[in-house]
Amino acid sequence: MPDTTVYLKNYQPPFFSVETINLNFDLYDDHALISNELKLTRQHEGPLHLCGDELELVSVHMNGQKLDQSEYILQPDALIIENCPDELTLNIVTRIYPQKNTQLSGLYRSNHLFCTQCEAEGFRRITYFLDRPDVLTTYTTRISAEKKQYPILLSNGNLIDAGDAEDGRHWVVWKDPFKKPSYLFALVAGNLACVRDQFVTCSGRSIDLRIYVEPGNEDKCTHAMESLKKSMRWDEEVYGREYDLDIFMIVAVSDFNMGAMENKGLNIFNSKYILARPDTATDQDFADVEGVVAHEYFHNWTGNRVTCRDWFQLSLKEGLTVFRDQEFSRDMNSRDVNRIMDVRVLRNSQFPEDAGTMAHPVRPEAYQEINNFYTATVYNKGAEVIRMQHTLLGKEGFRRGMDLYFNRHDGQAVTIDDFVAAMEDANHIDLTQFKRWYSQAGTPEVLVTSNYAQGELTLKMQQYCPPTPECHDKKPFHIPIRFALFDSKGQQLAIENEILELKEKEQSFTFKGLSEKPVLSLLREFSAPIKLKQNLSQDELLFLLKYEVDGFAKWDAAQNLIINSIKDCLNLHANKWQIPSALISALKHVLLDESLDADLRAELLTPPGFEDIAMQLESVDVGAVEKARDFFHQQLGWYLYEEAQMLYQQLWTSEDHRMNGPAYGRRKLRNVCLWLMMKAKESAALDKCQQQFIAAQTMTDQIASFSLLVNSTNQGLREQAIEDFYKQWSKEDLVLDKWFTIQAISELPETLNHVKMLLKHSAFSIKNPNKVRALIGAFCMGNPRNFHAIDGSGYSFLAEILVTLDKINPQIAARLANPFTRWKRYDQHRQRLMREQLERLGKMELSRDLAEVISKSLLVNEV
Ligand code: TRP
Ligand code: ZN
């Protein structure tokens, strides 16, 4: 295989700029014809290199003259014209086959729709173009199609013309006045229902808002529309950013590789992140819809108006936009609980990535396939790196930096260095050392020891970052550590500065004039994406759980108490092990503490997951960890049974089925209670569980009880629940995804066979990414005890699926291979089994996407 690695250090500006592009799409049932008129101006000496991928070239004209085959070079991935004038007009006609496009990149079909996905490199699958984010131009798009089947024809910008043609066809012309890179181009054609609303901006302009969905789904758009309006207002209020076009459209499609896409004025969404009704979507789904709608909307300024120079700068738009959507969600809901959930995502997916074979910095320096770099590191760690700048500069300082960034770079394609320079210049500070967060991968560990004597507390901090493929010897990071000190009565002491800035490999901090030894709370709000090694005693952790007012720090104390207890269980004989009674009473207190919000109580009572525990171990014996977790859950349920049952009953009686923050919190807490009860005494709690399953009026309540029934040892009940749920929801595609997932993550031993059977179910399709994620992804990533079965059956199952899926959708195949990138963390036996599968795959002919993941996972000992 030729090495196709792309390097940041080889960046060169484009040789040509594009003044305008005029596109014409003729859509037919079995193909599409695209003509593309480009006006080009030379910027540097060199050939004109246009990218293409799986295109059938029909003709090329230069300045009105048809080019002969000898006048250009046609390669599978390019159309090259070596000698051309400094100014030229090209007319290129290509033919493509959207109905055969199973990769879902470029122009493809989803159910009866035509739609596009151009990020990162999909535009070249439509026509030949300078398909790179630093080539910005104005798009005019004409679409023609049969009118009955495709009454709705959409593209970016404003509709400027439309009409009927012969043979039952019709046409439209859209013009986008804003210059944009090709990855933001979009087109949709089909029979869609439209839900409309409007938004009046801060300067009094009225914006036409439209959500297009498949007919029948109109009643599931209210929440997305409300979320959109809230996002538009929030960006005005918090960042002073007003929407720029007169129309904003969203289209929901069933087949989509990712969450959603921020195409200018025409966002395209995975329907999972638009459609929500209380009976079909859980409270978490509602939160996800709000967050993703906001994320894509916020891209209009962070991503579209100011875009990326090259794909190494992906976090410029993604990290920043995730930070913005996280803060939006915190402002709309509970700030503390949202922070806890964001940290949970970071620890469960980004930390393992940083410790795996695909580890890379927030700004990678090399890639084989850019689609493999839409990662938790670029998105979520990228957001943490923005957050740290927010912490260091303060709210006002950060806003000054953002204002300068928009002023300087509106309409440009820029780099992460440009972003940081705006932060520096607006605040007159130097972030040189801080920028190592962008260039060095790995999760830094900070070891803290403290010493108190004669009114003086000294903290010694040492930082260390494990080696990662791109760098073995890390330079120290600039780490902001937010902290608080408490007196023995639980009162917070006044301090001058809440942030400790750790910059050296080893550094000490001293606090003087204390009247007693204080209790220290470090890394409040999770102020840096690090692993803090502090070895607090059980008493200190209990103290923080009781007195901390920062929700994250309080929750982290609870998590650490539980992790310590589960680790004890792992080290002892299970029959000698007991949850410490002080921990039981503390958690019991949380359960009953009405001075805390219900959702925070639910989070505090939710034990850490498999990954949280695995992260702390040198070598993970999956079976042992799962057994210890089971013991813990059972004992906890046992000790809290009475209280949980009482609270459950109380919250069930008062349930109002509303969709607002407090109601979400109460349902979450009630379902934690039900889970505890079922863990402890299944036979006693089963009635309640079944009753909830039957009477549930929200999907939150139905799915919580369904999941417990599916894990029940009572086969009859289990099968009945599976059948009933299916019958009730057989026409709701997104609900069936949940039905697949709950079965795929069942803890029962026969699950793999059950999953294999479900692959043949008529509602399953390997071509639909949501279905693949719901069934196969859920099994491989959300069911550690079965996926990591000691006989290797889970691994060979995944390898087989990858072989099939890679031919259909390489992007999804590469993502699904993720569990194999973590093989080094497991015991020897499992390592060997996983490597066997990797080696088998390594010998096959694979897509560039999957080949990159497999080959990097096979490189051993380089670290
Ligand atoms: N830019 C999209 C976002 O908001 C990501 C995305 C959507 C994407 N579809 C994609 C990335 C397909 C790669 C391929 O995060
Ligand atoms: Zn994004």
Short mmCIF file of N, CA, C and O in Angstrom, two decimals, residues 506-588:
data_model
loop_
_atom_site.label_atom_id
_atom_site.label_comp_id
_atom_site.label_asym_id
_atom_site.label_seq_id
_atom_site.Cartn_x
_atom_site.Cartn_y
_atom_site.Cartn_z
N GLU A 506 7.68 20.20 38.75
CA GLU A 506 7.47 20.06 40.18
C GLU A 506 7.35 21.46 40.76
O GLU A 506 8.17 22.32 40.44
N GLN A 507 6.35 21.68 41.58
CA GLN A 507 6.12 23.04 42.05
C GLN A 507 5.43 22.99 43.41
O GLN A 507 4.61 22.10 43.65
N SER A 508 5.76 23.98 44.27
CA SER A 508 5.12 24.01 45.59
C SER A 508 4.28 25.26 45.75
O SER A 508 4.59 26.30 45.18
N PHE A 509 3.23 25.12 46.54
CA PHE A 509 2.35 26.26 46.85
C PHE A 509 2.17 26.29 48.36
O PHE A 509 1.95 25.25 48.98
N THR A 510 2.26 27.49 48.93
CA THR A 510 2.16 27.60 50.39
C THR A 510 1.02 28.54 50.79
O THR A 510 0.81 29.57 50.16
N PHE A 511 0.27 28.14 51.84
CA PHE A 511 -0.78 28.99 52.40
C PHE A 511 -0.44 29.24 53.85
O PHE A 511 -0.24 28.30 54.61
N LYS A 512 -0.39 30.53 54.20
CA LYS A 512 0.05 30.88 55.56
C LYS A 512 -1.11 31.37 56.42
O LYS A 512 -2.19 31.66 55.93
N GLY A 513 -0.82 31.48 57.69
CA GLY A 513 -1.76 32.08 58.64
C GLY A 513 -3.04 31.28 58.84
O GLY A 513 -4.10 31.84 59.04
N LEU A 514 -2.95 29.96 58.80
CA LEU A 514 -4.13 29.13 59.02
C LEU A 514 -4.24 28.78 60.50
O LEU A 514 -3.22 28.61 61.18
N SER A 515 -5.48 28.70 61.00
CA SER A 515 -5.61 28.43 62.42
C SER A 515 -5.73 26.94 62.71
O SER A 515 -5.65 26.50 63.84
N GLU A 516 -6.00 26.16 61.67
CA GLU A 516 -6.02 24.70 61.84
C GLU A 516 -5.71 24.07 60.49
O GLU A 516 -5.71 24.75 59.47
N LYS A 517 -5.51 22.77 60.49
CA LYS A 517 -5.23 22.10 59.23
C LYS A 517 -6.51 22.09 58.38
O LYS A 517 -7.54 21.54 58.80
N PRO A 518 -6.49 22.71 57.21
CA PRO A 518 -7.70 22.77 56.39
C PRO A 518 -7.90 21.50 55.58
O PRO A 518 -6.97 20.74 55.37
N VAL A 519 -9.12 21.30 55.10
CA VAL A 519 -9.37 20.24 54.12
C VAL A 519 -9.34 20.88 52.73
O VAL A 519 -9.91 21.95 52.50
N LEU A 520 -8.63 20.21 51.87
CA LEU A 520 -8.33 20.77 50.57
C LEU A 520 -9.22 20.14 49.51
O LEU A 520 -9.38 18.93 49.46
N SER A 521 -9.79 20.99 48.64
CA SER A 521 -10.53 20.44 47.49
C SER A 521 -9.86 20.94 46.22
O SER A 521 -9.87 22.13 45.94
N LEU A 522 -9.27 20.02 45.48
CA LEU A 522 -8.53 20.39 44.28
C LEU A 522 -9.29 20.00 43.02
O LEU A 522 -10.04 19.02 43.02
N LEU A 523 -9.04 20.76 41.95
CA LEU A 523 -9.63 20.49 40.63
C LEU A 523 -11.14 20.67 40.62
O LEU A 523 -11.88 19.95 39.95
N ARG A 524 -11.60 21.69 41.36
CA ARG A 524 -13.04 21.99 41.33
C ARG A 524 -13.47 22.28 39.90
O ARG A 524 -12.70 22.81 39.10
N GLU A 525 -14.72 21.96 39.61
CA GLU A 525 -15.29 22.09 38.26
C GLU A 525 -14.50 21.32 37.22
O GLU A 525 -14.64 21.55 36.03
N PHE A 526 -13.61 20.46 37.66
CA PHE A 526 -12.70 19.75 36.75
C PHE A 526 -12.01 20.76 35.85
O PHE A 526 -12.19 20.78 34.63
N SER A 527 -11.17 21.59 36.47
CA SER A 527 -10.60 22.74 35.76
C SER A 527 -9.51 22.37 34.77
O SER A 527 -9.04 23.24 34.03
N ALA A 528 -9.10 21.11 34.72
CA ALA A 528 -8.11 20.68 33.72
C ALA A 528 -8.30 19.19 33.42
O ALA A 528 -8.64 18.42 34.33
N PRO A 529 -8.08 18.77 32.17
CA PRO A 529 -8.30 17.36 31.80
C PRO A 529 -7.12 16.48 32.21
O PRO A 529 -6.34 16.02 31.38
N ILE A 530 -6.98 16.28 33.50
CA ILE A 530 -5.86 15.54 34.06
C ILE A 530 -6.37 14.44 34.98
O ILE A 530 -7.54 14.40 35.32
N LYS A 531 -5.44 13.56 35.36
CA LYS A 531 -5.73 12.61 36.43
C LYS A 531 -5.06 13.13 37.68
O LYS A 531 -3.83 13.26 37.73
N LEU A 532 -5.85 13.41 38.68
CA LEU A 532 -5.33 13.94 39.93
C LEU A 532 -5.05 12.78 40.87
O LEU A 532 -5.93 11.97 41.15
N LYS A 533 -3.80 12.71 41.35
CA LYS A 533 -3.45 11.63 42.27
C LYS A 533 -3.17 12.24 43.63
O LYS A 533 -2.12 12.84 43.83
N GLN A 534 -4.14 12.12 44.49
CA GLN A 534 -4.07 12.87 45.73
C GLN A 534 -4.13 11.99 46.97
O GLN A 534 -3.76 12.43 48.05
N ASN A 535 -4.61 10.77 46.80
CA ASN A 535 -4.74 9.85 47.93
C ASN A 535 -5.38 10.45 49.17
O ASN A 535 -4.81 10.42 50.26
N LEU A 536 -6.56 11.00 48.99
CA LEU A 536 -7.29 11.51 50.15
C LEU A 536 -7.77 10.32 50.99
O LEU A 536 -8.09 9.26 50.45
N SER A 537 -7.84 10.53 52.30
CA SER A 537 -8.33 9.46 53.17
C SER A 537 -9.85 9.35 53.01
O SER A 537 -10.50 10.26 52.51
N GLN A 538 -10.38 8.23 53.48
CA GLN A 538 -11.82 8.07 53.42
C GLN A 538 -12.53 9.21 54.16
O GLN A 538 -13.54 9.72 53.69
N ASP A 539 -11.98 9.62 55.29
CA ASP A 539 -12.61 10.70 56.05
C ASP A 539 -12.63 12.01 55.26
O ASP A 539 -13.60 12.75 55.28
N GLU A 540 -11.50 12.29 54.60
CA GLU A 540 -11.46 13.53 53.81
C GLU A 540 -12.47 13.48 52.66
O GLU A 540 -13.15 14.46 52.36
N LEU A 541 -12.56 12.32 52.00
CA LEU A 541 -13.53 12.19 50.90
C LEU A 541 -14.96 12.33 51.42
O LEU A 541 -15.80 13.00 50.80
N LEU A 542 -15.24 11.71 52.57
CA LEU A 542 -16.58 11.84 53.15
C LEU A 542 -16.89 13.29 53.51
O LEU A 542 -18.01 13.77 53.34
N PHE A 543 -15.85 13.96 53.98
CA PHE A 543 -15.99 15.38 54.33
C PHE A 543 -16.38 16.18 53.08
O PHE A 543 -17.31 17.00 53.09
N LEU A 544 -15.67 15.93 51.97
CA LEU A 544 -15.96 16.67 50.73
C LEU A 544 -17.34 16.33 50.19
O LEU A 544 -18.07 17.20 49.71
N LEU A 545 -17.70 15.05 50.28
CA LEU A 545 -19.03 14.65 49.82
C LEU A 545 -20.10 15.41 50.60
O LEU A 545 -21.12 15.82 50.06
N LYS A 546 -19.81 15.65 51.87
CA LYS A 546 -20.80 16.30 52.72
C LYS A 546 -20.80 17.82 52.53
O LYS A 546 -21.85 18.43 52.40
N TYR A 547 -19.61 18.43 52.49
CA TYR A 547 -19.56 19.89 52.57
C TYR A 547 -19.28 20.61 51.26
O TYR A 547 -19.51 21.81 51.15
N GLU A 548 -18.72 19.93 50.28
CA GLU A 548 -18.41 20.64 49.03
C GLU A 548 -19.68 21.24 48.45
O GLU A 548 -20.75 20.64 48.49
N VAL A 549 -19.55 22.43 47.88
CA VAL A 549 -20.70 23.04 47.22
C VAL A 549 -20.52 23.02 45.70
O VAL A 549 -21.46 23.24 44.95
N ASP A 550 -19.28 22.76 45.26
CA ASP A 550 -19.07 22.58 43.82
C ASP A 550 -19.56 21.17 43.48
O ASP A 550 -19.04 20.18 44.00
N GLY A 551 -20.55 21.10 42.59
CA GLY A 551 -21.19 19.82 42.28
C GLY A 551 -20.21 18.78 41.76
O GLY A 551 -20.26 17.62 42.16
N PHE A 552 -19.29 19.19 40.88
CA PHE A 552 -18.34 18.23 40.35
C PHE A 552 -17.47 17.65 41.46
O PHE A 552 -17.29 16.43 41.57
N ALA A 553 -16.92 18.53 42.32
CA ALA A 553 -16.00 18.07 43.35
C ALA A 553 -16.72 17.15 44.34
O ALA A 553 -16.15 16.16 44.82
N LYS A 554 -17.96 17.48 44.63
CA LYS A 554 -18.77 16.66 45.54
C LYS A 554 -18.96 15.27 44.92
O LYS A 554 -18.74 14.25 45.56
N TRP A 555 -19.34 15.27 43.66
CA TRP A 555 -19.57 14.01 42.94
C TRP A 555 -18.29 13.19 42.82
O TRP A 555 -18.28 11.97 43.01
N ASP A 556 -17.19 13.89 42.54
CA ASP A 556 -15.93 13.17 42.37
C ASP A 556 -15.50 12.51 43.68
O ASP A 556 -14.91 11.43 43.68
N ALA A 557 -15.82 13.15 44.80
CA ALA A 557 -15.52 12.54 46.10
C ALA A 557 -16.31 11.24 46.25
O ALA A 557 -15.77 10.20 46.65
N ALA A 558 -17.60 11.29 45.87
CA ALA A 558 -18.42 10.07 45.94
C ALA A 558 -17.85 8.99 45.03
O ALA A 558 -17.75 7.82 45.40
N GLN A 559 -17.47 9.39 43.80
CA GLN A 559 -16.92 8.42 42.85
C GLN A 559 -15.66 7.77 43.44
O GLN A 559 -15.48 6.56 43.36
N ASN A 560 -14.79 8.60 44.02
CA ASN A 560 -13.55 8.06 44.57
C ASN A 560 -13.79 7.13 45.74
O ASN A 560 -13.10 6.12 45.88
N LEU A 561 -14.76 7.47 46.57
CA LEU A 561 -15.09 6.58 47.69
C LEU A 561 -15.52 5.22 47.15
O LEU A 561 -15.09 4.17 47.65
N ILE A 562 -16.36 5.24 46.13
CA ILE A 562 -16.86 3.97 45.59
C ILE A 562 -15.74 3.21 44.88
O ILE A 562 -15.60 1.99 45.04
N ILE A 563 -14.94 3.94 44.10
CA ILE A 563 -13.85 3.27 43.39
C ILE A 563 -12.90 2.60 44.39
O ILE A 563 -12.49 1.45 44.21
N ASN A 564 -12.58 3.32 45.46
CA ASN A 564 -11.70 2.74 46.47
C ASN A 564 -12.30 1.46 47.05
O ASN A 564 -11.59 0.46 47.25
N SER A 565 -13.59 1.51 47.28
CA SER A 565 -14.24 0.35 47.86
C SER A 565 -14.25 -0.82 46.87
O SER A 565 -14.00 -1.97 47.25
N ILE A 566 -14.50 -0.53 45.61
CA ILE A 566 -14.51 -1.61 44.61
C ILE A 566 -13.09 -2.17 44.42
O ILE A 566 -12.91 -3.38 44.25
N LYS A 567 -12.11 -1.30 44.51
CA LYS A 567 -10.73 -1.79 44.40
C LYS A 567 -10.39 -2.70 45.58
O LYS A 567 -9.69 -3.71 45.41
N ASP A 568 -10.89 -2.35 46.75
CA ASP A 568 -10.69 -3.23 47.91
C ASP A 568 -11.30 -4.59 47.64
O ASP A 568 -10.70 -5.63 47.94
N CYS A 569 -12.48 -4.57 47.09
CA CYS A 569 -13.18 -5.82 46.78
C CYS A 569 -12.37 -6.65 45.80
O CYS A 569 -12.31 -7.88 45.92
N LEU A 570 -11.72 -5.97 44.83
CA LEU A 570 -10.89 -6.69 43.86
C LEU A 570 -9.69 -7.34 44.52
O LEU A 570 -9.22 -8.38 44.09
N ASN A 571 -9.18 -6.68 45.56
CA ASN A 571 -7.97 -7.17 46.20
C ASN A 571 -8.22 -8.20 47.30
O ASN A 571 -7.33 -8.94 47.66
N LEU A 572 -9.44 -8.19 47.81
CA LEU A 572 -9.77 -9.12 48.89
C LEU A 572 -10.59 -10.27 48.35
O LEU A 572 -11.08 -10.24 47.23
N HIS A 573 -10.78 -11.26 49.18
CA HIS A 573 -11.77 -12.28 48.85
C HIS A 573 -13.14 -11.67 49.03
O HIS A 573 -13.40 -11.01 50.02
N ALA A 574 -14.01 -11.88 48.07
CA ALA A 574 -15.31 -11.21 48.11
C ALA A 574 -16.03 -11.46 49.43
O ALA A 574 -16.68 -10.58 49.96
N ASN A 575 -15.88 -12.64 49.98
CA ASN A 575 -16.62 -12.91 51.21
C ASN A 575 -16.06 -12.17 52.43
O ASN A 575 -16.68 -12.09 53.46
N LYS A 576 -14.86 -11.61 52.27
CA LYS A 576 -14.30 -10.83 53.39
C LYS A 576 -14.61 -9.35 53.21
O LYS A 576 -14.32 -8.53 54.06
N TRP A 577 -15.18 -9.01 52.06
CA TRP A 577 -15.30 -7.60 51.73
C TRP A 577 -16.68 -7.05 52.08
O TRP A 577 -17.69 -7.73 51.96
N GLN A 578 -16.71 -5.81 52.48
CA GLN A 578 -17.92 -5.13 52.91
C GLN A 578 -17.82 -3.67 52.47
O GLN A 578 -16.74 -3.09 52.57
N ILE A 579 -18.91 -3.09 52.02
CA ILE A 579 -18.86 -1.64 51.79
C ILE A 579 -18.69 -0.98 53.17
O ILE A 579 -19.42 -1.33 54.10
N PRO A 580 -17.75 -0.07 53.32
CA PRO A 580 -17.58 0.58 54.62
C PRO A 580 -18.89 1.22 55.08
O PRO A 580 -19.59 1.83 54.26
N SER A 581 -19.21 1.05 56.36
CA SER A 581 -20.51 1.52 56.82
C SER A 581 -20.62 3.04 56.71
O SER A 581 -21.71 3.58 56.50
N ALA A 582 -19.49 3.74 56.83
CA ALA A 582 -19.53 5.20 56.71
C ALA A 582 -19.96 5.61 55.30
O ALA A 582 -20.65 6.61 55.11
N LEU A 583 -19.55 4.81 54.32
CA LEU A 583 -19.94 5.12 52.95
C LEU A 583 -21.44 4.84 52.75
O LEU A 583 -22.15 5.64 52.13
N ILE A 584 -21.90 3.74 53.32
CA ILE A 584 -23.34 3.44 53.25
C ILE A 584 -24.14 4.59 53.84
O ILE A 584 -25.09 5.08 53.22
N SER A 585 -23.75 5.04 55.03
CA SER A 585 -24.58 6.09 55.62
C SER A 585 -24.49 7.39 54.85
O SER A 585 -25.48 8.12 54.74
N ALA A 586 -23.32 7.67 54.27
CA ALA A 586 -23.21 8.89 53.49
C ALA A 586 -24.13 8.82 52.26
O ALA A 586 -24.83 9.79 51.93
N LEU A 587 -24.15 7.67 51.59
CA LEU A 587 -25.00 7.55 50.40
C LEU A 587 -26.48 7.53 50.77
O LEU A 587 -27.33 8.06 50.05
N LYS A 588 -26.77 6.94 51.91
CA LYS A 588 -28.15 6.95 52.40
C LYS A 588 -28.59 8.40 52.66
O LYS A 588 -29.70 8.80 52.32
#
